Coordinates of C-alpha atoms and ligand atoms in Angstrom, one line a residue:
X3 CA -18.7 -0.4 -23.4
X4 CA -15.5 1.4 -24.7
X5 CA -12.3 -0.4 -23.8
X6 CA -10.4 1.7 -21.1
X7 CA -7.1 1.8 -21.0
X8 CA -5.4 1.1 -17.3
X9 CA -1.9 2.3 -17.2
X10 CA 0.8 -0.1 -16.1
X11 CA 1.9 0.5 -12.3
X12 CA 5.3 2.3 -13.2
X13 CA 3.6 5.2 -15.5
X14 CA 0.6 5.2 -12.9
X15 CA 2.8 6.0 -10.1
X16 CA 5.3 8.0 -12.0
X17 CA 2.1 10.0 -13.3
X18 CA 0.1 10.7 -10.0
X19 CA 2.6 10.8 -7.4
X20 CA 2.7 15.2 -7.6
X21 CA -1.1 15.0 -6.7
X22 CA -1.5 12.7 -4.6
X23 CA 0.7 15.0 -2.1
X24 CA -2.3 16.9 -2.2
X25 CA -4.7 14.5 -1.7
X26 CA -3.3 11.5 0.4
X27 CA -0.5 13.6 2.3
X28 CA 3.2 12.0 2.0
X29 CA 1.7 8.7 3.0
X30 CA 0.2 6.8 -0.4
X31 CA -2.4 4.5 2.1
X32 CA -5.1 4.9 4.5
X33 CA -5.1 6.0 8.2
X34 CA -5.9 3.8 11.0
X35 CA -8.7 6.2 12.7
X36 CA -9.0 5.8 16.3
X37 CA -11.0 8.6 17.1
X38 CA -12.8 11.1 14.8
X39 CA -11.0 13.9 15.8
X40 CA -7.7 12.3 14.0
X41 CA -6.2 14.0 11.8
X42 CA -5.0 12.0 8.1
X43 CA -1.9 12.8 8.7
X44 CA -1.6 11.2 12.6
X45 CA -4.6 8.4 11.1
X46 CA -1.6 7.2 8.1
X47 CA 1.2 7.7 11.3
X48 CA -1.0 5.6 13.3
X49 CA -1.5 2.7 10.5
X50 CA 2.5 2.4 10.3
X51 CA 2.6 2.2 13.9
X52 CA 0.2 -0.9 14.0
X53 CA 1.9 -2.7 11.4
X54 CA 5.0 -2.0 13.4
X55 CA 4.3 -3.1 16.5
X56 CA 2.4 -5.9 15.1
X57 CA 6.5 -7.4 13.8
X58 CA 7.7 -6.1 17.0
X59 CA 10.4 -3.4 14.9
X60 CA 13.2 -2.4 17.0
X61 CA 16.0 -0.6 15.9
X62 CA 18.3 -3.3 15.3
X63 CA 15.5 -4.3 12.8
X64 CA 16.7 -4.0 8.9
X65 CA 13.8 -3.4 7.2
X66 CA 13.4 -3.6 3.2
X67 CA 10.5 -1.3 2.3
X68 CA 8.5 -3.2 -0.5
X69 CA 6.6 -0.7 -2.6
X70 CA 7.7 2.6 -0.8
X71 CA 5.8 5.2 -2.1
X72 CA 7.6 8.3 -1.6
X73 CA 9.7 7.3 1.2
X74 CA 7.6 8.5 4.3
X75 CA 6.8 4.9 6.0
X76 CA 10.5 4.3 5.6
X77 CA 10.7 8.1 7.1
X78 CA 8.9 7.4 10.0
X79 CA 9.7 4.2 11.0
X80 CA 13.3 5.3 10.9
X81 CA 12.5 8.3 13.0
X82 CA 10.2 6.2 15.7
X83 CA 11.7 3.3 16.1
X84 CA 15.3 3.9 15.0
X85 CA 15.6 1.1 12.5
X86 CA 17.9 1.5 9.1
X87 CA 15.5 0.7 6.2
X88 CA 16.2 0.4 2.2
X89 CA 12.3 1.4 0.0
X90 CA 12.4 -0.5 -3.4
X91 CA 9.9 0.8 -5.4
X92 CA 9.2 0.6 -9.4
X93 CA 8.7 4.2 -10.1
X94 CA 11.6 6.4 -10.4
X95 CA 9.6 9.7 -9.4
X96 CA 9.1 7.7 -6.1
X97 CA 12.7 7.3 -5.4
X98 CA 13.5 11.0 -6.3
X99 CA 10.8 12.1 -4.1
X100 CA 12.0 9.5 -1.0
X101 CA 15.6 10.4 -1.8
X102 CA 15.4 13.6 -1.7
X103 CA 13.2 14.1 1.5
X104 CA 15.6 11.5 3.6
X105 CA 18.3 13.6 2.6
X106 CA 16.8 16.8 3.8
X107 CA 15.7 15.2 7.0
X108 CA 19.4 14.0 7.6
X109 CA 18.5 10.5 7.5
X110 CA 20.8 9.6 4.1
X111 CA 23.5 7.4 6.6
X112 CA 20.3 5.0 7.5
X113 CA 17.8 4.7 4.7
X114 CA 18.4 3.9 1.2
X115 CA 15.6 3.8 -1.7
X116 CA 16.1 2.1 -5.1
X117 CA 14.8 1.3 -8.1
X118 CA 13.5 -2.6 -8.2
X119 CA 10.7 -4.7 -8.7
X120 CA 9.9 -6.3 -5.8
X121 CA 9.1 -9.7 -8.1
X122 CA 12.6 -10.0 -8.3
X123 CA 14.6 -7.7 -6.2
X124 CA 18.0 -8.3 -6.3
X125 CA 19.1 -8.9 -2.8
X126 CA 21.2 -11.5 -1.4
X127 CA 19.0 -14.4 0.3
X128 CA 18.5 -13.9 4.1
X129 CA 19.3 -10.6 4.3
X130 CA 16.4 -8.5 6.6
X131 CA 14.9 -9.0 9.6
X132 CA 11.7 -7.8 8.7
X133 CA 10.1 -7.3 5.1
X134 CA 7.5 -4.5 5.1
X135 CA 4.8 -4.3 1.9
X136 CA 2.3 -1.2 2.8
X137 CA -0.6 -0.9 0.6
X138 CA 1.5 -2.1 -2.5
X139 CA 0.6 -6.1 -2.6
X140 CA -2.4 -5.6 -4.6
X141 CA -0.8 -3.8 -7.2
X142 CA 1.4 -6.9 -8.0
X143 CA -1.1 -9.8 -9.6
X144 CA 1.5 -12.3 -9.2
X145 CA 1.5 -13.1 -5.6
X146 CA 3.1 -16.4 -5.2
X147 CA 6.4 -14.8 -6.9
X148 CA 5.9 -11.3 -4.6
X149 CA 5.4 -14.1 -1.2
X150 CA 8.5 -16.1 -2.7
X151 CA 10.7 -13.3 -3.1
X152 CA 9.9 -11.5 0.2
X153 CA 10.6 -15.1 2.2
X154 CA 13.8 -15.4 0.3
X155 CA 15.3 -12.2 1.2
X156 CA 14.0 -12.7 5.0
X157 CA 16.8 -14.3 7.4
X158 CA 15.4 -17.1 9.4
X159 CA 12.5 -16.5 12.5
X160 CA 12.2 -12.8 10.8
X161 CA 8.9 -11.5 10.1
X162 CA 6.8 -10.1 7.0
X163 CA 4.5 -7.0 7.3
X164 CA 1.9 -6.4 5.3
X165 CA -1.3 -4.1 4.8
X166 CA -3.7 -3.6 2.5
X167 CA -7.4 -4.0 1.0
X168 CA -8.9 -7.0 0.7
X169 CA -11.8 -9.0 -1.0
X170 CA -14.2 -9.6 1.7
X171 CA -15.6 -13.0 0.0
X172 CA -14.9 -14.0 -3.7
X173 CA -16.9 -12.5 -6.5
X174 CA -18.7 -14.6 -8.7
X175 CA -18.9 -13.8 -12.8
X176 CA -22.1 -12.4 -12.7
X177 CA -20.8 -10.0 -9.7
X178 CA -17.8 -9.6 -11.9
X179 CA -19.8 -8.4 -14.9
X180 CA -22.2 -6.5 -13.0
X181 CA -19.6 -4.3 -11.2
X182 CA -16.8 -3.8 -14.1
X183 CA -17.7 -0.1 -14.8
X184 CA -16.6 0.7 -10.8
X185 CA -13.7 -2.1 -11.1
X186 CA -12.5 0.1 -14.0
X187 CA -12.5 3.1 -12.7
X188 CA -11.4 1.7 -9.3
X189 CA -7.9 0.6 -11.7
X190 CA -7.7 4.0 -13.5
X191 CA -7.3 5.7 -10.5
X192 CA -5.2 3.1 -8.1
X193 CA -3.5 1.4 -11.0
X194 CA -3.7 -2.1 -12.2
X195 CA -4.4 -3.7 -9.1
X196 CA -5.9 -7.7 -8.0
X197 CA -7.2 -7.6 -4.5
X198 CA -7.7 -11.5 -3.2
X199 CA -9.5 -12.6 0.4
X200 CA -7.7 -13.2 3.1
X201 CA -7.8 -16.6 3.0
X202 CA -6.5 -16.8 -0.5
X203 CA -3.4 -14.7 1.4
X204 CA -3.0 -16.7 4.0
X205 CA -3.1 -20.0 1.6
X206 CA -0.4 -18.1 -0.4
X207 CA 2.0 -17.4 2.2
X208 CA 2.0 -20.9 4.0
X209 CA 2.7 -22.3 0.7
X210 CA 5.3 -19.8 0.1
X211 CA 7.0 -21.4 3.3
X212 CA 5.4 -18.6 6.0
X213 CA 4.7 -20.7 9.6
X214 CA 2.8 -17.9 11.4
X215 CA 0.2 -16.1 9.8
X216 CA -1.5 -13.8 11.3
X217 CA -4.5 -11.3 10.1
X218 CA -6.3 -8.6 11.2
X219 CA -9.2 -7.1 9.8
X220 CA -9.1 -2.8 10.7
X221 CA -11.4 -2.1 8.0
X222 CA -13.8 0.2 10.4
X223 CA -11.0 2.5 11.2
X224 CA -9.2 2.5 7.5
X225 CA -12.5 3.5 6.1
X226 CA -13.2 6.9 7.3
X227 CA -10.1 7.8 5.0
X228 CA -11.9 8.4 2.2
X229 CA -13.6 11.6 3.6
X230 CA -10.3 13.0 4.2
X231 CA -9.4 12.6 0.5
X232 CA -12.6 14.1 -0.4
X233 CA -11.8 17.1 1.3
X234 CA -8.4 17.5 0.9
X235 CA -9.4 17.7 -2.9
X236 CA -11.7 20.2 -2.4
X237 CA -9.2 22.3 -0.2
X238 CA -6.6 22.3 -2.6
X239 CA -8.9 21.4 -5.7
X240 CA -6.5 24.5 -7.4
X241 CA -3.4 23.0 -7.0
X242 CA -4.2 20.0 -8.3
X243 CA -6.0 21.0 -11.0
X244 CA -2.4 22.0 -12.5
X245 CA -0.9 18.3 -12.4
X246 CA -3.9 16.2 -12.9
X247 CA -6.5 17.1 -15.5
X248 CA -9.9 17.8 -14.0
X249 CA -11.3 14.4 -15.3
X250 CA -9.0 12.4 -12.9
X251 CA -10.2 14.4 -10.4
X252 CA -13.5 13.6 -11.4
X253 CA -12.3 9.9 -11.2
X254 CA -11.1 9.5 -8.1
X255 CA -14.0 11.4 -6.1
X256 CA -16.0 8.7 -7.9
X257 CA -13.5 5.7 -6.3
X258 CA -14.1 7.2 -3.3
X259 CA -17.6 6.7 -3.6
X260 CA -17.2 3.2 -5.4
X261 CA -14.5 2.3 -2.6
X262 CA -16.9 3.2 0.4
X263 CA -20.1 1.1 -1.3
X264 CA -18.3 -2.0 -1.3
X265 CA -17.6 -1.8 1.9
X266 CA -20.8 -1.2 2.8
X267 CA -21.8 -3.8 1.0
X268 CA -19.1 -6.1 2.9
X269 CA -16.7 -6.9 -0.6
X270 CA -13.8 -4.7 0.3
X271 CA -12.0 -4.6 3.0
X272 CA -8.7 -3.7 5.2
X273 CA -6.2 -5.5 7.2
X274 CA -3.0 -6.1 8.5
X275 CA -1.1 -9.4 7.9
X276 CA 1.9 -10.9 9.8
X277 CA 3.5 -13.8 8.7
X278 CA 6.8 -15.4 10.1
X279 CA 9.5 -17.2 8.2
X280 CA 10.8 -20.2 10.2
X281 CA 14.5 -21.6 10.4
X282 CA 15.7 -23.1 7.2
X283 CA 18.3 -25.9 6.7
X284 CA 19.9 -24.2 3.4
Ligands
SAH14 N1 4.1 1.9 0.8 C1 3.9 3.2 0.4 C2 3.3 3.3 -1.0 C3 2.0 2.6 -1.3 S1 1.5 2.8 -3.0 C4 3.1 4.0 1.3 O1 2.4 3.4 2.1 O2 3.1 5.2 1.3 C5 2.2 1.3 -3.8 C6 3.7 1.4 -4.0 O3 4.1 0.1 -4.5 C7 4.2 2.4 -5.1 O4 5.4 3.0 -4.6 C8 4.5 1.5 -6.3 O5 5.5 2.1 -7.1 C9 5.0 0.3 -5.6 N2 5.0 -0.9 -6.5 C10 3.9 -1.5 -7.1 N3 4.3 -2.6 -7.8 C11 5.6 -2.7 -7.6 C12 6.6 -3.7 -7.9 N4 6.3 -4.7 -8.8 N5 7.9 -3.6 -7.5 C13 8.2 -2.5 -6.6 N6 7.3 -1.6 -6.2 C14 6.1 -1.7 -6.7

């Protein structure tokens, strides 16, 4: 088979970011359905909801914003709960795009997004009450340093939020081998990406130092998302045709495909993870 090239994270999400408007809406992860009749729009709302009242968020909750997109989780957390938030992300189009929509909504006072990598971001130890990855932990393969980093930057008793998709159950070689043409196209249209098990999470954050972990597996209701991309793609299949050449768009109707057989088939999944740093003596 012909080597395929998978762009790093920062030129994937510098590259697709225009599109994906189109296709995801302003939130870059998947809705948590609780009825059919949900819209993507209120389905992605809804998913930010339960990961926020899953940590409790109040407004007196600083929040960093590991991996924010283009700014709307940060957006609308701000807006429903009333808690300031700074969104690090590693792509530059995302912090124009987030900047420039929290200034337009008024909200430039409260939230903040910069350019960092969340492997090594730059803040002061102990400095949030609550550290929030959405959907971006499986784009960062080293996990240890992304669990060591976000428990560093978390003041004492504070709480980390995460989503995203996971392995259901370890793949063997064999499974490996036999799946890497939908594993490659599942990376050339989500970006370089690891997705563990659960377990392997939870292992990760209590030897990172985390005391509480908690998961929750929502796959049934993330999973309906994909027919929502599917259609937004073919309602504004135009408009996207002019910032995405038509074979990416042939691409990702294929993860769509690949993304909702292996969940079938019970190797992906989607969940919500709470862990809790405890109190420190340094
Ligand atoms: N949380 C957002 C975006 C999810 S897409 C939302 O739910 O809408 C994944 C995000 O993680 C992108 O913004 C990407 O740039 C960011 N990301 C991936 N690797 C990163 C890293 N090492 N450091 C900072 N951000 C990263």
């Amino acid at each position: 088979m012909q080597r395929e090239i998978i762009p790093d994270v920062k030129s994937h999400y510098n590259f697709v970011s225009d599109a994906w408007r189109f296709i995801f809406g302003e939130n870059f992860h998947l809705g948590f359905f609780r009825s059919e009749e949900m819209s993507l729009d209120e389905a992605t709302n809804a998913l930010t909801d339960e990961l926020a009242q899953l940590g409790a968020i109040t407004k007196n909750s600083k929040v960093l914003d590991v991996g924010c997109g283009i700014g709307e989780p940060a957006l609308y957390l701000h807006e429903k709960y009333h808690c300031p938030v700074i969104g690090i992300t590693i792509s530059a189009k995302g912090v124009d795009l987030a900047t420039k929509k929290c200034e337009e909504r008024g909200y430039a006072h409260m939230l903040q997004f910069q350019l960092a990598d969340a492997l090594d971001n730059g803040f002061p130890d102990k400095s949030f009450d609550v550290v929030w990855a959405m959907e971006s932990s499986h784009s960062m393969k080293d996990k240890e340093k992304l669990f060591a980093e976000n428990y560093r930057v978390l003041k004492d008793n504070s709480t980390m939020l995460l989503c995203d998709m996971f392995l259901k159950r370890e793949l063997n070689e064999m499974e490996i081998f036999n799946y890497r043409r939908e594993i490659t196209i599942l990376e050339k249209v989500c970006g370089k990406a690891k997705a563990e098990t659960f377990d392997s999470y939870q292992k990760r954050l209590k030897a990172a130092g985390f005391i509480e972990v908690e998961t929750v597996d929502i796959s049934e209701q993330a999973f309906p998302t994909m027919a929502h991309w599917r259609k937004n793609i073919s309602n504004n299949y135009e408009k996207i045709t002019q910032l995405f050449p038509k074979e990416k768009i042939d691409e990702f109707l294929m993860a769509c495909d690949i993304t909702e057989k292996f969940y079938r088939n019970s190797i992906l999944g989607y969940g919500l993870v709470r862990a809790v740093k405890g109190h420190t003596t340094t």
